[in-house]
């Protein structure tokens, strides 16, 4: 099984060219679209969507993620093999959440700027390779579309049983975007908006389980939200909820929190723990 | 075969999370997208699209429809089994057209408001169940995404041969939205716009066969359209046509009737039968 | 394998009705979406997307292209069989690039207007048929949706082994849109914008190999671009590049050339060859 995550949209031939390349090599391949509407060139958007999805798929799935503003430059094209799936992508941070999902992933230093790219070591039990075996690629390859010319054919060959070692040389580190862990200060927890979904819900880096059963207020851009709702139709217009990713979300009942609050990825969200009783 | 109809859009991970859940349980499942661009939380939009589609699919298809503004509240999640397919959905009216498609479906009383939810009995030959068997669900389930946590895994289990009776307790009624039948008054027939399609065509509740071979005028929002065209490029700019659903549609040649007439779902459309000769 | 290219969008039931029709006839069919977001009724958009895609698919693929403003009029519905795939479409020019891809395709006369429809002979080694065998269609058929009622069922029957000759009478010519070859005048080459992609990149009719290793300037709408870049992040804001179709493209770094230049399909693009040294 091969999944595709891209920012190519669906009004052009790009996605179908990738599918054709895959099916020409392996006509039996099952291809599943994750999304082709990643915001144009937004590596963090692609990373979040892929990271929210891959663990629901069978472990032998090959995930191809092509959000690739640097195509044609010297950025590396990579394969990462993990116990939860294999991943083909440009080495630009689009695998950030897959790396963070590894058991040994370390807390990010608080000192690096939000979403700054950094090199991290390949987690124990994972392996990574730089794609360099041209025999597995389309020939000739274009300067601008490695999704079709490199990633799609390599995915198809892997789905036919080509060994990961055949795609190229082993790598010891990959690019990861810095997503600081939420930080405690007395009774407040400060995190970031990491994703704005299609409903305009603001998904934060604050995990729901961190809040446990505490009574909380949530602060964002001058607004204070009292308590956490259990459904999108409960409570006041502006509400906080533990969303399906398990993270704290800010939503507007029957509306878009992103639009009403003019909020975007990177903005800080503060949770205040209230005294009991 | 499993179909999906949702209002999740395609820029997020939601649809792919559902597909992953299905494929994790049944890697051989064939999944077909009906639409993921149902207007956000528009139950009637979802009901119309599903109702226009299901009878073209094989009878053993499992249709999953998740337009679910009430997720996390006490609204029921249901399975309905019919001779033309099985349906998994929240019990909020999204199965309205499937219920209306049953042979014994009764004329709706004219007294209820357009699109008001009402309880209707399960048609003869159909059966329905409230989803309650947690053993078939993801564990734990979220408060906000039963598409992934309840409907997708139940669909996958059904596709593997789990019997409908195993999903939960039998139900005797389901929610249906009130769609009044067009009403005759002398030589005029009054119906409603029930759907606005992506071209801006206004699809009405008036069935084409009702008009038979009569000469007619069609009235909508102060406009009078003379006669029924046979193609979207025939006749004047504003035209009436029997569309592919078999219903009377209002369209604008090379344009959007919805935009030009500022018309929307629920608006009345009147057909005047003209004297012969 | 059956591919679908339409302008139906994905918020309605139209695409799924086609898929249901196919799967009802051949439940084993593999269906691949090329695009359902062709600009409404834009035959050239559909022709370009299909033409950019089909040669990546296996040769026994059946490509269905429904951009069909003339549905319900006397326009023909056709099947074209080629060594690189079979094509079902209205005979309105949507197969233009498939016809141009044939080995014997002749240079278009410079005298015909850009995108004017013209009749061209079926290339040697190809065959074409007018769909007329109602036994392979839905019954009854609608006036407005031959995608579902004619093209989808014929595609499904072909995928089950029905011979091309059974769909209808042989044809000797098909409609092709006039796309003039770029013309040389001294050291300048003048072509057209033929497609605007979802990133706003302007794809021209000028093939990259025509420019060989020459130093060039590219002129469009009062702007002069010096040289050809090798990536979308190289060079100045406004840049020229040989895109993945192998053609000269005009792009804006991190932006939309279509929007910034207010440029559209049909506009002329001029390449000046510069003296060496």
XYZ file of C-alpha atoms in Angstrom, chain B residues 13-176:
164
model
C -5.869 14.226 7.831
C -9.443 13.345 8.788
C -10.479 11.417 5.678
C -7.176 9.561 5.539
C -7.439 8.637 9.218
C -10.772 6.969 8.417
C -9.241 5.153 5.452
C -6.295 4.014 7.549
C -8.644 2.642 10.225
C -10.591 0.716 7.588
C -7.480 -0.642 5.868
C -5.829 -1.592 9.150
C -8.819 -3.853 9.886
C -9.469 -4.971 6.299
C -6.449 -4.320 4.051
C -8.411 -5.730 1.088
C -11.264 -3.218 1.401
C -12.120 -1.187 -1.697
C -12.847 2.383 -0.590
C -14.651 4.830 -2.888
C -14.979 8.539 -2.101
C -18.437 9.922 -2.764
C -17.630 13.413 -1.536
C -15.618 15.049 1.221
C -16.765 18.532 0.261
C -20.253 18.445 1.697
C -20.909 21.969 2.980
C -19.687 22.085 6.568
C -22.328 20.540 8.864
C -24.999 20.630 6.128
C -27.007 17.476 6.730
C -29.313 18.113 3.756
C -26.340 18.519 1.401
C -24.947 15.187 2.579
C -28.366 13.549 2.379
C -28.902 14.741 -1.190
C -25.474 13.663 -2.449
C -25.686 10.238 -0.809
C -29.266 9.832 -2.008
C -28.246 10.644 -5.586
C -25.480 8.091 -5.569
C -26.070 4.936 -3.578
C -28.367 3.152 -6.042
C -25.588 3.120 -8.662
C -23.373 0.989 -6.423
C -23.471 -2.782 -5.959
C -26.070 -3.879 -3.398
C -23.502 -5.208 -0.953
C -21.826 -1.803 -0.651
C -21.415 -0.259 2.813
C -22.015 3.502 2.658
C -20.532 5.620 5.460
C -21.902 9.174 5.749
C -20.349 11.444 8.356
C -21.886 14.899 8.440
C -22.084 15.066 12.171
C -22.510 18.444 13.857
C -23.806 16.673 16.970
C -20.775 14.437 17.531
C -20.084 14.178 21.248
C -23.746 14.825 22.153
C -26.390 12.152 22.681
C -27.305 11.791 18.994
C -27.351 8.117 18.013
C -24.939 6.418 15.608
C -26.788 3.928 13.420
C -26.581 1.192 10.823
C -29.439 0.801 8.335
C -29.536 -2.301 6.145
C -31.609 -2.085 2.947
C -31.978 -4.169 -0.208
C -29.906 -1.522 -2.024
C -26.998 -1.185 0.387
C -26.016 -0.738 4.026
C -25.605 2.681 5.620
C -23.602 3.859 8.628
C -24.302 7.402 9.802
C -25.246 9.636 12.693
C -29.018 9.594 13.164
C -29.549 13.205 12.137
C -31.317 13.008 8.797
C -28.345 12.307 6.542
C -30.167 9.103 5.486
C -33.294 11.066 4.495
C -33.112 10.208 0.795
C -32.359 6.560 1.476
C -35.509 6.404 3.624
C -37.502 8.270 0.958
C -36.251 5.782 -1.634
C -38.000 2.898 0.111
C -41.065 1.526 -1.680
C -43.464 2.222 1.173
C -42.322 5.740 2.005
C -45.354 7.895 2.748
C -46.082 11.381 1.552
C -44.796 13.903 4.016
C -47.422 16.005 5.679
C -47.490 19.495 4.200
C -47.694 20.962 7.658
C -44.137 20.490 8.774
C -41.487 23.095 8.037
C -39.001 22.437 5.252
C -36.079 20.290 6.485
C -37.440 19.930 10.021
C -36.162 16.672 11.556
C -38.864 14.089 12.347
C -38.888 10.445 13.394
C -40.052 7.972 10.762
C -40.585 4.226 11.076
C -38.020 1.884 9.527
C -39.486 0.841 6.152
C -40.632 -2.722 5.661
C -37.754 -4.878 4.420
C -35.183 -2.561 6.001
C -33.568 -2.961 9.407
C -31.709 -0.538 11.643
C -29.425 -0.774 14.663
C -27.955 1.652 17.146
C -24.179 1.278 17.239
C -23.288 0.237 20.768
C -20.920 -2.727 20.538
C -17.667 -1.112 21.658
C -15.731 -4.238 20.723
C -16.034 -3.115 17.095
C -14.761 0.426 17.801
C -11.386 2.066 18.207
C -10.340 2.140 21.835
C -10.361 4.660 23.365
C -12.713 6.775 21.280
C -12.465 10.543 21.019
C -15.317 12.927 21.776
C -15.066 14.643 18.421
C -14.303 12.145 15.665
C -16.639 9.181 15.535
C -16.012 8.926 11.781
C -12.598 7.488 12.570
C -13.336 5.881 15.929
C -16.788 4.345 15.398
C -18.076 4.433 11.816
C -14.856 3.465 10.009
C -14.018 0.418 12.150
C -17.639 -0.799 12.139
C -17.694 -0.480 8.329
C -14.458 -2.447 8.105
C -15.805 -5.203 10.354
C -19.037 -5.396 8.335
C -16.970 -5.681 5.137
C -15.254 -8.696 6.715
C -18.578 -10.403 7.326
C -19.612 -9.316 10.824
C -23.418 -9.617 10.981
C -25.472 -6.404 11.253
C -27.066 -7.674 14.475
C -23.676 -7.571 16.160
C -23.281 -3.793 15.934
C -25.971 -3.014 18.525
C -29.667 -3.000 19.416
C -32.411 -2.895 16.783
C -34.119 0.441 16.173
C -37.676 1.056 15.042
C -37.399 4.618 13.806
C -34.821 7.009 12.403
C -34.563 10.755 11.933
C -35.646 12.043 8.524
